[in-house]
Each structure stands twice: as C-alpha cells, then as structure tokens.
PDB file of C-alpha atoms in Angstrom:
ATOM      1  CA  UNK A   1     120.511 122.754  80.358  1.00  0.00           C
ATOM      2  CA  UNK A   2     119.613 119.250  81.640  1.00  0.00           C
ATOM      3  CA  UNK A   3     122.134 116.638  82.788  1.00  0.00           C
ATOM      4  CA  UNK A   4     123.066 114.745  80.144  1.00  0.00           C
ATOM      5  CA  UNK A   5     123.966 111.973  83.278  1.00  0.00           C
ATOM      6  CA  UNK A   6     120.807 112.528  85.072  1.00  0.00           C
ATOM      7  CA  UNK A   7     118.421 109.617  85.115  1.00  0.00           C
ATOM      8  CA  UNK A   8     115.682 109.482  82.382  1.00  0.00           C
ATOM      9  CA  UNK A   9     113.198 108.606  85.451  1.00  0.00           C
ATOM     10  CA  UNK A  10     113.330 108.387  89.442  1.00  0.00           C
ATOM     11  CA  UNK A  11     111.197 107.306  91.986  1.00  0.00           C
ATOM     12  CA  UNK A  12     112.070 107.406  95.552  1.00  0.00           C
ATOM     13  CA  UNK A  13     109.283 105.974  97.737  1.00  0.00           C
ATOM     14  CA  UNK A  14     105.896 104.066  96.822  1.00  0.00           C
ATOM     15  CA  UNK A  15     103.911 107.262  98.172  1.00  0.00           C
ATOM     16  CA  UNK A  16     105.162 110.459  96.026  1.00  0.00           C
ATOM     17  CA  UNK A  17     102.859 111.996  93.248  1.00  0.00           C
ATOM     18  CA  UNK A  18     102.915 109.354  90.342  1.00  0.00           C
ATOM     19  CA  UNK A  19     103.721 111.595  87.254  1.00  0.00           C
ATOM     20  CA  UNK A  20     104.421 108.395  84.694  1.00  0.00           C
ATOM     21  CA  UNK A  21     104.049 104.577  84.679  1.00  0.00           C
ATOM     22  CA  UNK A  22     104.213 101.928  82.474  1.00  0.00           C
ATOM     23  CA  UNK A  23     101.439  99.214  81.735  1.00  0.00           C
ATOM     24  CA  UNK A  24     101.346  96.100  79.000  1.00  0.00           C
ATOM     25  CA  UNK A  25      97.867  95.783  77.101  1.00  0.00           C
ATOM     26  CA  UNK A  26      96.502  92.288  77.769  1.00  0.00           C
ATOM     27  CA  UNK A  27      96.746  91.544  73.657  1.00  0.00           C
ATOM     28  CA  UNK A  28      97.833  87.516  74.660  1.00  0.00           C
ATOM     29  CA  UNK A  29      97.097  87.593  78.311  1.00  0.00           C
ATOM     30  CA  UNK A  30      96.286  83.878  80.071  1.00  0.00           C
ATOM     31  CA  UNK A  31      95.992  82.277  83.203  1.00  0.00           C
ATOM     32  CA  UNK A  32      99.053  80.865  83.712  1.00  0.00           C
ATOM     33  CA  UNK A  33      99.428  77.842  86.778  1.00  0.00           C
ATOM     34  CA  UNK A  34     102.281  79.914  87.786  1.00  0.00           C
ATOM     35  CA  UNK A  35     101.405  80.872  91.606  1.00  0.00           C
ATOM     36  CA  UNK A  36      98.653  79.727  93.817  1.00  0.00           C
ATOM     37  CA  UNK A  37      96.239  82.182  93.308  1.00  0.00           C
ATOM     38  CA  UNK A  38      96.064  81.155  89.469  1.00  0.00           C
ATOM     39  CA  UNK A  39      96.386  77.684  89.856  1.00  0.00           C
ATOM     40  CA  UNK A  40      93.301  77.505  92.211  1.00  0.00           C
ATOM     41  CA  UNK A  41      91.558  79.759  89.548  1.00  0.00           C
ATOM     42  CA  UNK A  42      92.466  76.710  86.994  1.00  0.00           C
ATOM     43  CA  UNK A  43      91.469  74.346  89.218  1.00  0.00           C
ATOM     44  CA  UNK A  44      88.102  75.802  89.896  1.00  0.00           C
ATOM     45  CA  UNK A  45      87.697  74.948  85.864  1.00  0.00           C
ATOM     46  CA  UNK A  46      86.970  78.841  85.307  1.00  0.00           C
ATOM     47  CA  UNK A  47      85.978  79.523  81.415  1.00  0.00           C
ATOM     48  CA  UNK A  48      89.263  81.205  80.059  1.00  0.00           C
ATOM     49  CA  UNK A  49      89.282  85.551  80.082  1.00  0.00           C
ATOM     50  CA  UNK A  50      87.308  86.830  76.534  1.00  0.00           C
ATOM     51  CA  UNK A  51      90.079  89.450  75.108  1.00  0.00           C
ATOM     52  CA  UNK A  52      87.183  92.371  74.925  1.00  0.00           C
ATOM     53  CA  UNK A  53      86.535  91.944  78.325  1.00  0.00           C
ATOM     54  CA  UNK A  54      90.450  91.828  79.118  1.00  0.00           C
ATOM     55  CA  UNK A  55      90.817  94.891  76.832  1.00  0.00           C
ATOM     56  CA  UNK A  56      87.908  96.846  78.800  1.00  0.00           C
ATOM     57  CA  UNK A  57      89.143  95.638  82.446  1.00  0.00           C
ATOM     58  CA  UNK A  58      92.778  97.115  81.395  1.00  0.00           C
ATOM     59  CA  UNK A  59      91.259  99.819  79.965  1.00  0.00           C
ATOM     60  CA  UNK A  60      89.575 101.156  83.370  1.00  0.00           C
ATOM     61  CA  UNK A  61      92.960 101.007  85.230  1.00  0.00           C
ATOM     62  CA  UNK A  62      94.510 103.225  81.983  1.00  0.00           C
ATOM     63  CA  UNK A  63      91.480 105.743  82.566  1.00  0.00           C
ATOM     64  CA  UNK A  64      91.842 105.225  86.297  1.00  0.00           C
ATOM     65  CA  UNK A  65      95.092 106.829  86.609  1.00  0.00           C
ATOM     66  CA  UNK A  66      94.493 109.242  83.162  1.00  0.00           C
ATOM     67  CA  UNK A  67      92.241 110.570  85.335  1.00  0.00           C
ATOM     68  CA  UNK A  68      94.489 111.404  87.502  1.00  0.00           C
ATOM     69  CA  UNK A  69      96.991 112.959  85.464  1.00  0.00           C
ATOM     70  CA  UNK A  70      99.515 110.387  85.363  1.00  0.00           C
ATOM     71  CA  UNK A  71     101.093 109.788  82.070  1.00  0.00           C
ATOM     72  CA  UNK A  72     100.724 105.966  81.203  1.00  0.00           C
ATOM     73  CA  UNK A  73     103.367 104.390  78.918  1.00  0.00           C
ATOM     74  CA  UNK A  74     102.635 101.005  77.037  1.00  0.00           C
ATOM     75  CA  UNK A  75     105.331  98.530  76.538  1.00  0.00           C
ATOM     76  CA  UNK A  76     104.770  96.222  73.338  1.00  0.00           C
ATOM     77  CA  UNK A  77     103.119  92.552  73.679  1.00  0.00           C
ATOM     78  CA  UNK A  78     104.868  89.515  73.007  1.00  0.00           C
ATOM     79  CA  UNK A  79     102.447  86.283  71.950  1.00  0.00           C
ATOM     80  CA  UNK A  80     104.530  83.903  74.158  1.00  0.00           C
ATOM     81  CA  UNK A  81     105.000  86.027  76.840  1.00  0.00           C
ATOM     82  CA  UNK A  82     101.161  86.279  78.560  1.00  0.00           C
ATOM     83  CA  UNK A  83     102.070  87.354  81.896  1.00  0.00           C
ATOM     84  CA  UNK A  84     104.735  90.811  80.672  1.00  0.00           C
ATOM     85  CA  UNK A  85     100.939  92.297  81.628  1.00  0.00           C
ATOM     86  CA  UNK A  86     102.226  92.297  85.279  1.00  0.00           C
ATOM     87  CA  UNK A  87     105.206  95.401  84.192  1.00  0.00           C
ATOM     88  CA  UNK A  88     105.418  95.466  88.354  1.00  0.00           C
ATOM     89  CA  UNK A  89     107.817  92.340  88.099  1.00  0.00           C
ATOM     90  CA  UNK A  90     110.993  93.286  85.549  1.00  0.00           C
ATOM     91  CA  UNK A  91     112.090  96.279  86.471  1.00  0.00           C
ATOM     92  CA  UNK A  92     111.722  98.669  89.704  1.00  0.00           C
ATOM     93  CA  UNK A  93     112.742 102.352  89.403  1.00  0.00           C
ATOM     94  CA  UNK A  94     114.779 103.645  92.003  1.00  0.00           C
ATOM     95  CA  UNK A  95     116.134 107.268  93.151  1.00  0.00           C
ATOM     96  CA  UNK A  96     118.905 106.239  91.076  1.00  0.00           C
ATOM     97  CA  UNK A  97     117.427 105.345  88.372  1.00  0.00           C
ATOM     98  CA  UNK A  98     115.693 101.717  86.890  1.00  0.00           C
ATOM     99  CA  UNK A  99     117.146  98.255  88.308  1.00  0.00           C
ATOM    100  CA  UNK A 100     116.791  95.683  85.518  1.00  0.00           C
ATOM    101  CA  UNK A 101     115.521  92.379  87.308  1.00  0.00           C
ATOM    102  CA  UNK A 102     116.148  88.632  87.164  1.00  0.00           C
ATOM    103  CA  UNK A 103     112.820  86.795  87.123  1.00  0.00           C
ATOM    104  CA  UNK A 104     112.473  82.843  88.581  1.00  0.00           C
ATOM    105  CA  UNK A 105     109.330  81.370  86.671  1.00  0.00           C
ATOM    106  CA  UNK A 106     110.815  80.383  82.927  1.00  0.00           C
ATOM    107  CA  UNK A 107     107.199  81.431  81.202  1.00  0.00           C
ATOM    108  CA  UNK A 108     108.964  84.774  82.215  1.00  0.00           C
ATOM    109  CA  UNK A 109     112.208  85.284  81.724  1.00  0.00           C
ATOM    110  CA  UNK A 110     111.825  86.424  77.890  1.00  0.00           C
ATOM    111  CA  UNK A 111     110.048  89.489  79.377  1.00  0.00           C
ATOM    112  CA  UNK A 112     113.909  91.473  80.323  1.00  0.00           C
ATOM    113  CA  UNK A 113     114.399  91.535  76.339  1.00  0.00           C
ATOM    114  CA  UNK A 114     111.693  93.903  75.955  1.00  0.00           C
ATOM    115  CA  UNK A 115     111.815  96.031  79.173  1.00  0.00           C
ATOM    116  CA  UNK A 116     115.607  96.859  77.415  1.00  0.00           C
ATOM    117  CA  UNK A 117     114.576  97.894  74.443  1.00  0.00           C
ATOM    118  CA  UNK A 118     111.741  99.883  76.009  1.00  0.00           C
ATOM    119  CA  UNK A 119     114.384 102.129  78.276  1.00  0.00           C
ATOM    120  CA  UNK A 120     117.013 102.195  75.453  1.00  0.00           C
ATOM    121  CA  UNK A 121     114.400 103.925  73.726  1.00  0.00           C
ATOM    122  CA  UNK A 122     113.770 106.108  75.876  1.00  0.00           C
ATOM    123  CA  UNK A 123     116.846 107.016  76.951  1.00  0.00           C
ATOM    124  CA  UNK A 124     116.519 105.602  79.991  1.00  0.00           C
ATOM    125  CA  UNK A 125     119.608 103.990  81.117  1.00  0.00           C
ATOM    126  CA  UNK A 126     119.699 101.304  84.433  1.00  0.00           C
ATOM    127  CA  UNK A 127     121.157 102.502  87.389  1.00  0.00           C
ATOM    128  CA  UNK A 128     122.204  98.443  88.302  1.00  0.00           C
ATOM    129  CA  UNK A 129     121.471  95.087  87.036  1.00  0.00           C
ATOM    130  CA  UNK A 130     120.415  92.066  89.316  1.00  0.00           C
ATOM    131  CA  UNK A 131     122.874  89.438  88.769  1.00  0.00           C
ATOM    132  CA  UNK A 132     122.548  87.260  91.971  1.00  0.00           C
ATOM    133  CA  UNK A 133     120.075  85.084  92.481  1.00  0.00           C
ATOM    134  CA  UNK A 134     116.673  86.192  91.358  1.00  0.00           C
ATOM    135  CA  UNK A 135     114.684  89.495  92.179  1.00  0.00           C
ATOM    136  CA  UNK A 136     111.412  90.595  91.332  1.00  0.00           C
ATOM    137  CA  UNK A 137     109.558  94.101  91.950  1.00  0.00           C
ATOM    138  CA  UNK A 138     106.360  92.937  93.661  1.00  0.00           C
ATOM    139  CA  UNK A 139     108.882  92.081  96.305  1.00  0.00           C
ATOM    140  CA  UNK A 140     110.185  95.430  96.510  1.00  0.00           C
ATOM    141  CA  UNK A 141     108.820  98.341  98.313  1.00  0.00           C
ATOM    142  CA  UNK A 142     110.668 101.878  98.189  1.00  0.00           C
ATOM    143  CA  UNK A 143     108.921 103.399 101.176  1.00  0.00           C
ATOM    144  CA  UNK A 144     109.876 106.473 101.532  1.00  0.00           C
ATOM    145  CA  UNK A 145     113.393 108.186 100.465  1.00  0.00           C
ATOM    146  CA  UNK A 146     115.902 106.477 102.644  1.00  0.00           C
ATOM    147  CA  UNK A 147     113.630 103.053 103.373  1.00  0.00           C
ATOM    148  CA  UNK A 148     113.053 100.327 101.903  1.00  0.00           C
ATOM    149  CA  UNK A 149     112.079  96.618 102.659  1.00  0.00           C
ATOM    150  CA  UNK A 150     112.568  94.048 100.214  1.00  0.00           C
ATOM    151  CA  UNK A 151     110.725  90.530 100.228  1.00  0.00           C
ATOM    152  CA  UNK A 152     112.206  86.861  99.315  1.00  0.00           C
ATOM    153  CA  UNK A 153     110.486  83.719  99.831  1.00  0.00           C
ATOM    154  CA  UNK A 154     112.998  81.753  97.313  1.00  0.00           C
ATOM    155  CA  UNK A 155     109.986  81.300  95.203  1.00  0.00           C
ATOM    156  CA  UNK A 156     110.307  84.238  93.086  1.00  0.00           C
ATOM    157  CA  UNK A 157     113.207  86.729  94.449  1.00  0.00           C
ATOM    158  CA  UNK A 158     115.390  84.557  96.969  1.00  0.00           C
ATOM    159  CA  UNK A 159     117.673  86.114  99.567  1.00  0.00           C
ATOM    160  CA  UNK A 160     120.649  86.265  97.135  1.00  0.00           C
ATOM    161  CA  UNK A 161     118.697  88.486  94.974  1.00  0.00           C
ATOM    162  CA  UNK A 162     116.900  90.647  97.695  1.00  0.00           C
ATOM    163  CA  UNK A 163     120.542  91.077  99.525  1.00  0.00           C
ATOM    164  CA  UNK A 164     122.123  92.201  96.159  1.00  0.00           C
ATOM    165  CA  UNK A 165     119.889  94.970  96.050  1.00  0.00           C
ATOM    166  CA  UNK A 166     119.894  95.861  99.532  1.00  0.00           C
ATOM    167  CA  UNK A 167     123.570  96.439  99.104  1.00  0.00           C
ATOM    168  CA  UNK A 168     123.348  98.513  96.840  1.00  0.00           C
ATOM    169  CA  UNK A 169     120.937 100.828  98.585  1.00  0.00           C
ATOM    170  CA  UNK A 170     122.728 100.676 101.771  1.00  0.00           C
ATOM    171  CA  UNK A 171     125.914 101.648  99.772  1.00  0.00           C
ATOM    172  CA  UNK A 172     123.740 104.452  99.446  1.00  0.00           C
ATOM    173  CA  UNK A 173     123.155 105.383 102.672  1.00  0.00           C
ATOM    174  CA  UNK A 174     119.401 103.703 102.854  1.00  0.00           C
ATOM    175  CA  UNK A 175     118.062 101.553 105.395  1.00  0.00           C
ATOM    176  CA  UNK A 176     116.418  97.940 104.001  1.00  0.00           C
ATOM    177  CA  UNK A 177     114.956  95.056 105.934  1.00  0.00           C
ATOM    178  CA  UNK A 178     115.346  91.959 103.907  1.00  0.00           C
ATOM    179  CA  UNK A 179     112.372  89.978 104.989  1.00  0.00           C
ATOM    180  CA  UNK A 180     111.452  86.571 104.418  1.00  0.00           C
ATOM    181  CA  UNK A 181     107.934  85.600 103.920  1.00  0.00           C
ATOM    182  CA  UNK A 182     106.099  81.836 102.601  1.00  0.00           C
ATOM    183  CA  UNK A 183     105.597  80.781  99.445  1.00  0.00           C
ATOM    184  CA  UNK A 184     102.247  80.680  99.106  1.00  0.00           C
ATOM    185  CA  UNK A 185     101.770  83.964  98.566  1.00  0.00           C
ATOM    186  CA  UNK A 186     103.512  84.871  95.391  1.00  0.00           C
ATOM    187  CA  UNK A 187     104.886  88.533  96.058  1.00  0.00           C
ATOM    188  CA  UNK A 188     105.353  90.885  99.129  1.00  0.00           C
ATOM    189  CA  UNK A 189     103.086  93.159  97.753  1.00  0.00           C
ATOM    190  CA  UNK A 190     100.022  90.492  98.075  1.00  0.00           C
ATOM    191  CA  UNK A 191     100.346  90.921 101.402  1.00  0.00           C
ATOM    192  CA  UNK A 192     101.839  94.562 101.967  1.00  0.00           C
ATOM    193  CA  UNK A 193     101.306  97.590  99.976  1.00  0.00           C
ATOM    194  CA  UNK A 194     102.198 101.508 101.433  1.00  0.00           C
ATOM    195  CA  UNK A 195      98.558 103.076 100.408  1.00  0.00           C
ATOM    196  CA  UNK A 196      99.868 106.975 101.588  1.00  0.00           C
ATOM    197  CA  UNK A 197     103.011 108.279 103.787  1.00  0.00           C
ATOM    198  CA  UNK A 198     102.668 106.636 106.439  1.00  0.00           C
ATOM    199  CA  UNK A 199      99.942 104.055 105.779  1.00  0.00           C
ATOM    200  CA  UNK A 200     100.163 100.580 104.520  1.00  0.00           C
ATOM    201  CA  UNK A 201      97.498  97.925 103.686  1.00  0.00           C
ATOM    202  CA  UNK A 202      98.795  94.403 105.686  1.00  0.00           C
ATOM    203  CA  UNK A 203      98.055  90.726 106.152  1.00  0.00           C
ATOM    204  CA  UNK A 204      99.005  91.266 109.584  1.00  0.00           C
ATOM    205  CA  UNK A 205      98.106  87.910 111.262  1.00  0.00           C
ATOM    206  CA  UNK A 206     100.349  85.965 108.162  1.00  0.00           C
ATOM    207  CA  UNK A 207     103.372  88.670 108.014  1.00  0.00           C
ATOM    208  CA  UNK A 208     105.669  88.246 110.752  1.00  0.00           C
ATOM    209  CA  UNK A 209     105.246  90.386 114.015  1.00  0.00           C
ATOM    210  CA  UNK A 210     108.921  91.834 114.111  1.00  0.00           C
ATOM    211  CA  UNK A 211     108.154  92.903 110.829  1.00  0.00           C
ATOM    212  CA  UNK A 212     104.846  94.736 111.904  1.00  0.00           C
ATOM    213  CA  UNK A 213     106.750  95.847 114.742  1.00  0.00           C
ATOM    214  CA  UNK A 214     109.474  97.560 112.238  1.00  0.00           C
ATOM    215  CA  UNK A 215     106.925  99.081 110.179  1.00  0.00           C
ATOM    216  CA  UNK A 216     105.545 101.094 113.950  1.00  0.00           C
ATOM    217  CA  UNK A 217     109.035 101.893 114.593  1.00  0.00           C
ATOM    218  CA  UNK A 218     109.671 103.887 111.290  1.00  0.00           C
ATOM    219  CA  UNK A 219     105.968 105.471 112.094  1.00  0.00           C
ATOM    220  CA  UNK A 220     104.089 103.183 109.357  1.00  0.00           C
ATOM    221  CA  UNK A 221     100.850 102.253 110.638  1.00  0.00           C
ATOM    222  CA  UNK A 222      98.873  98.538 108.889  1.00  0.00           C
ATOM    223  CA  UNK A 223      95.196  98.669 107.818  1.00  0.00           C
ATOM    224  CA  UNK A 224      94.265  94.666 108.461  1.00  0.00           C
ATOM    225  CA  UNK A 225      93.411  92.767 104.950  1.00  0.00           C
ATOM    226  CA  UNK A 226      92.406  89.450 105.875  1.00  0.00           C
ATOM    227  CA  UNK A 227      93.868  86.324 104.300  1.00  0.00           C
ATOM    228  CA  UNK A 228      90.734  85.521 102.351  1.00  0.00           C
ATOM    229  CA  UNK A 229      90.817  89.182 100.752  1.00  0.00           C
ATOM    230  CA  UNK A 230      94.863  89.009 100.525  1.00  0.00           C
ATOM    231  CA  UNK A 231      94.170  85.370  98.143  1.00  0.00           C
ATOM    232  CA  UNK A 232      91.618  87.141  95.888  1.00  0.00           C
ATOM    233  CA  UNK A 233      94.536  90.693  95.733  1.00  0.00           C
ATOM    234  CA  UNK A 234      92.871  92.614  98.230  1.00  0.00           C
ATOM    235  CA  UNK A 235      96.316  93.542  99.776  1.00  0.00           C
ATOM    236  CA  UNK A 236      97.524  94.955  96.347  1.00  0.00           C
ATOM    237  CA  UNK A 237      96.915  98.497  95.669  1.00  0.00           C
ATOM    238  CA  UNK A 238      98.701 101.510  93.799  1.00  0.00           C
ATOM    239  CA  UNK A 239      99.544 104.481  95.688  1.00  0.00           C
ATOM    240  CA  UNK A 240      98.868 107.745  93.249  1.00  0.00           C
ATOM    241  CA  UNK A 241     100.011 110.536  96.106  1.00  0.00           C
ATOM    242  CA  UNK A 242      98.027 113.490  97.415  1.00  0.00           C
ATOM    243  CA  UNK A 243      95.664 111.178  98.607  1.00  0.00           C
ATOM    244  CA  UNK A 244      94.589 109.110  96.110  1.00  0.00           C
ATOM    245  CA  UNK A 245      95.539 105.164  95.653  1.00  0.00           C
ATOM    246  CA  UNK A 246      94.064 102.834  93.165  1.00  0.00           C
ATOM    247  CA  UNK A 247      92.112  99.479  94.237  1.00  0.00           C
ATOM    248  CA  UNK A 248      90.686  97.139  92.721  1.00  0.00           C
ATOM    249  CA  UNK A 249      86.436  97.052  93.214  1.00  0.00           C
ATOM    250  CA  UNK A 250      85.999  93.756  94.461  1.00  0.00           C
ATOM    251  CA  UNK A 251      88.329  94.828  97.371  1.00  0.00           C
ATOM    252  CA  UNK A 252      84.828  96.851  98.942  1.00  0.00           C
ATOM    253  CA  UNK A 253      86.367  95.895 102.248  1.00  0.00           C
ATOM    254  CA  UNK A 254      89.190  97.668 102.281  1.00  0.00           C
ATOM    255  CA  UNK A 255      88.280 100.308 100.101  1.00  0.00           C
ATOM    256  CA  UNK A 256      85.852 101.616 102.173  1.00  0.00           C
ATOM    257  CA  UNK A 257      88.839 101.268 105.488  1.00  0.00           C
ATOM    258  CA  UNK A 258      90.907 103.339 102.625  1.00  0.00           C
ATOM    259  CA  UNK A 259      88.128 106.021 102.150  1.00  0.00           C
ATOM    260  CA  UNK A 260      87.625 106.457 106.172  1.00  0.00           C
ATOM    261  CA  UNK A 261      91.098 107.392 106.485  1.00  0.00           C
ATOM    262  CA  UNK A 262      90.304 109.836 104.365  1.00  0.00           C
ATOM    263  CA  UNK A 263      92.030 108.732 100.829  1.00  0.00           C
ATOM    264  CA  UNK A 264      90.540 108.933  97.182  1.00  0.00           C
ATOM    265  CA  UNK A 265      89.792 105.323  95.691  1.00  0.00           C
ATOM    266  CA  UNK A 266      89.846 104.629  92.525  1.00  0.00           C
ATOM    267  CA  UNK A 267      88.060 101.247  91.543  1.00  0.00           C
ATOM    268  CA  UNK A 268      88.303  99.716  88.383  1.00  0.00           C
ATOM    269  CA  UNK A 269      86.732  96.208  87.832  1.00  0.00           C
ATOM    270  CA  UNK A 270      89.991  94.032  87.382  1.00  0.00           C
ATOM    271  CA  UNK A 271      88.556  90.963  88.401  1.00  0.00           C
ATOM    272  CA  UNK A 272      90.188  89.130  85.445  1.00  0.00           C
ATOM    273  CA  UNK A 273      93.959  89.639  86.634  1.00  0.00           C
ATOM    274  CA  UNK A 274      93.238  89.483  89.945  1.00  0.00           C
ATOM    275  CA  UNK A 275      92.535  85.955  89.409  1.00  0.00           C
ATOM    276  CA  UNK A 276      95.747  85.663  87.136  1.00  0.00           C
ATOM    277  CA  UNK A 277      97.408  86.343  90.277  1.00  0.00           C
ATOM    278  CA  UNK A 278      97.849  90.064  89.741  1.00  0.00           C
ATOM    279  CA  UNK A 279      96.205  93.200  91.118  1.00  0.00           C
ATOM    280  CA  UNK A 280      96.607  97.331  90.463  1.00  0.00           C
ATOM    281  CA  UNK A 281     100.089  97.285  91.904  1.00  0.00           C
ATOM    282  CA  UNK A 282     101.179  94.504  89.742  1.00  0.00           C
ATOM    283  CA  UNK A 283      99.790  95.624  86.698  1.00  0.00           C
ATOM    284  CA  UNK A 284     101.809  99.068  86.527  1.00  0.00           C
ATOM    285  CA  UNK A 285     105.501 100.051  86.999  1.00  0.00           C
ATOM    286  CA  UNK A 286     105.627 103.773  88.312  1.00  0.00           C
ATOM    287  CA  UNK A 287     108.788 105.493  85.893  1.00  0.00           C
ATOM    288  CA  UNK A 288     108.288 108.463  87.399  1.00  0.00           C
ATOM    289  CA  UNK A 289     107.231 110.307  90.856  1.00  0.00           C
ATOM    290  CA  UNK A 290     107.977 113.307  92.602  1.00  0.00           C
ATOM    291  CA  UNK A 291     110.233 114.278  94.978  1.00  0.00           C
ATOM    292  CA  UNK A 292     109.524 113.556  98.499  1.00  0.00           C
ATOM    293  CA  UNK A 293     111.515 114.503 101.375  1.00  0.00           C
ATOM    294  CA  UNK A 294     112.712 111.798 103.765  1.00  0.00           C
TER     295      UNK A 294
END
C-alpha cells in the first residue's frame, strides 16, 4: 500500500532520470523589462512575439522532452501574469518534497496562487514554505543527493531567502554553498547549469573562482559558456538523465561541447523566451526524477 505521508513528487539532484515536469503554455506571454536580458531586447525596439509562433516554440520543448518519455504537466495561464511561463521560478522540488517560493519582481508575485492550487490538486503537499526574504528556483541547484548550492544576488532571491533554505537542507544532513553572484545576470542558472553527474555548463571567467574551485572539489567539472552566449541563455540547459539534456538551438556552441562529451541534445528553437530572459531550464519545473545515489 503506498504511504499515505509520502511525498506526491521528489527530486533529489538536477541529474537523475526526469520522469515528470511541469510547463505553462505561453497563452499571454510578453517581454517584460524585468531583468537585463529583456530590457536590452526592449531596447533594441524588437517587434513583440506573434502567439502562433510562441505556441510552436513551446510546443518543441513539450515534444522535446515527450520524446523522451517524460510526462509534462501544464499549469493554467493567468492574463496578468505573462511571465508564470518561466514554472522554474515558484516552486523547486526537493527530496522532501516541493518548497513553495517567495518571488521579488511584483509582475510576479500573483504566480504562488496558482502553483497552490496546482499541488493541492494533485495531492501534492509542500515539504516547507519560504518565508524569509525572497527565493527563487533558477537560483537553486540540487546537485546531486546530499549537495546543493543555492544563488542570491539580492535581486531576485537575497541571502535571507537562500540561507532559509539552506537550513533547512543542512537540518537534513546536506551540504549547501550559499553563493553570491551580480545582478546583472538574473538567476544562477544563467550562468551555471549541472548538464550530467558530474558535468556542469559555467560562465567561468564571471562566477567566482572559489566557487569553481568548490565545484572540482566535489568532482564537478565546468564546460566554459562565454558571457556573450551566457546574455543570449546559452548557460541554461535542462538535464533529462541517461545522457540526454535539453538546449536551446541557438546555443550551437555549446551544444556541440555537450555532444563531444558524449551527451544527447535536444534543440528546440526557443529563441522567443530566450530573449524574455528565459531558457529550457527556466521554462520547466522537474516534479519528478529518479532516485540517484549520493
């Protein structure tokens, strides 16, 4: 009989199979001069995303990851809130269970209401509940089971928020680095990303040495993305396990440094996010993966 206390879904590092995630169809998608990557987008007077195209763009990174037999969920649009296309950012799933977030940018604070309802309805129930600060999930990276690192650049999750958390993984016996990183660039996970056990994709000349250094420690070796790739999302992927990641195509650089070490790359054309500010790992929420051992 199944545990009536278990956790509805788990996942324990960024690397395991992916058995279930949850997207957002783009129905009332924007641009939004919300970070730096979509301001300069804006700025560059860019005609505004046609919905078909949106709708087919989304639609590739559905089929992407169909195709790899990973169950995709879809979580209900909202007209006022554009950017609940990015499901990375309002809840992370842990091996505890979901972690409800506390986003910074008002356009998205709305987006929690929904994310509830989703897991209530799904009898998915949250492990914990950010309360301090602010904390979002493209600044958090489960590693592997036992390690994590969480960003905080006080522009989206500050340290209060990123500290919260970390407590309550170390309460569970977990090692975290809390690192701080600029501004600028939005999210951690614009300019780190684990692509496969033991392989990440990294800004390395931006993120700070002692962090790079960490990373070799714990046996975590960096594929360089340069900062003119990391500004367009080349940094942000979506690791599917067993040797498969998603990317998006315009990241030909680094896809074809993925497919020399051997990995699977699935490409779909996302151009249109990516210049939203949002890439493959931004645009999902993985609900489920499999076990991995630490």
């Amino acid at each position: 009989m199944p545990n009536p206390s278990a956790p509805r879904w788990t996942a324990a590092s960024e690397t395991a199979h992916l058995r279930e995630v949850l997207v957002c169809p783009p129905d009332h998608y924007r641009w939004l001069p919300t970070n730096t990557i979509a301001r300069r987008t804006l700025a560059e007077s860019r005609q505004a995303p046609a919905q078909h195209h949106l709708m087919a763009q989304h639609a590739e990174l559905v089929a992407a990851m169909e195709q790899a037999g990973v169950r995709v969920h879809r979580l209900r649009p909202e007209p006022h809130l554009p950017y609940m296309v990015y499901t990375r950012d309002s809840v992370v799933v842990t091996h505890r269970g979901p972690v409800l977030c506390q986003l910074e940018r008002p356009q998205r604070r709305g987006e929690y209401a929904g994310l509830i309802d989703f897991h209530a309805a799904q009898g998915s129930a949250f492990w914990q509940k950010s309360s301090a600060g602010t904390l979002e999930g493209g600044d958090i990276h489960i590693i592997r089971p036992g390690l994590a690192v969480i960003g905080h650049s006080g522009g989206r999750t500050d340290e209060a928020g990123a500290e919260q958390l970390a407590g309550w993984l170390r309460a569970e016996g977990w090692e975290v680095r809390v690192e701080p990183f600029d501004e600028h660039f939005l999210h951690l996970d614009v300019l780190f990303c684990m692509a496969a056990p033991g392989l990440a994709v990294a800004c390395v000349d931006v993120l700070d040495p002692g962090f790079i250094a960490w990373l070799k420690d714990h046996g975590i070796r960096c594929i360089p993305v340069s900062y003119r790739d990391v500004m367009n999302l080349g940094c942000n992927i979506l690791a599917l396990g067993e040797g498969r990641v998603v990317s998006a195509r315009g990241s030909t650089a680094l896809n074809a440094a993925l497919r020399a070490e051997g990995l699977v790359v699935l490409d779909p054309e996302l151009s249109l996010f990516t210049l939203g500010g949002g890439g493959p790992h931004c645009l999902t929420c993985p609900l489920s993966r499999e076990e991995e051992t630490p």
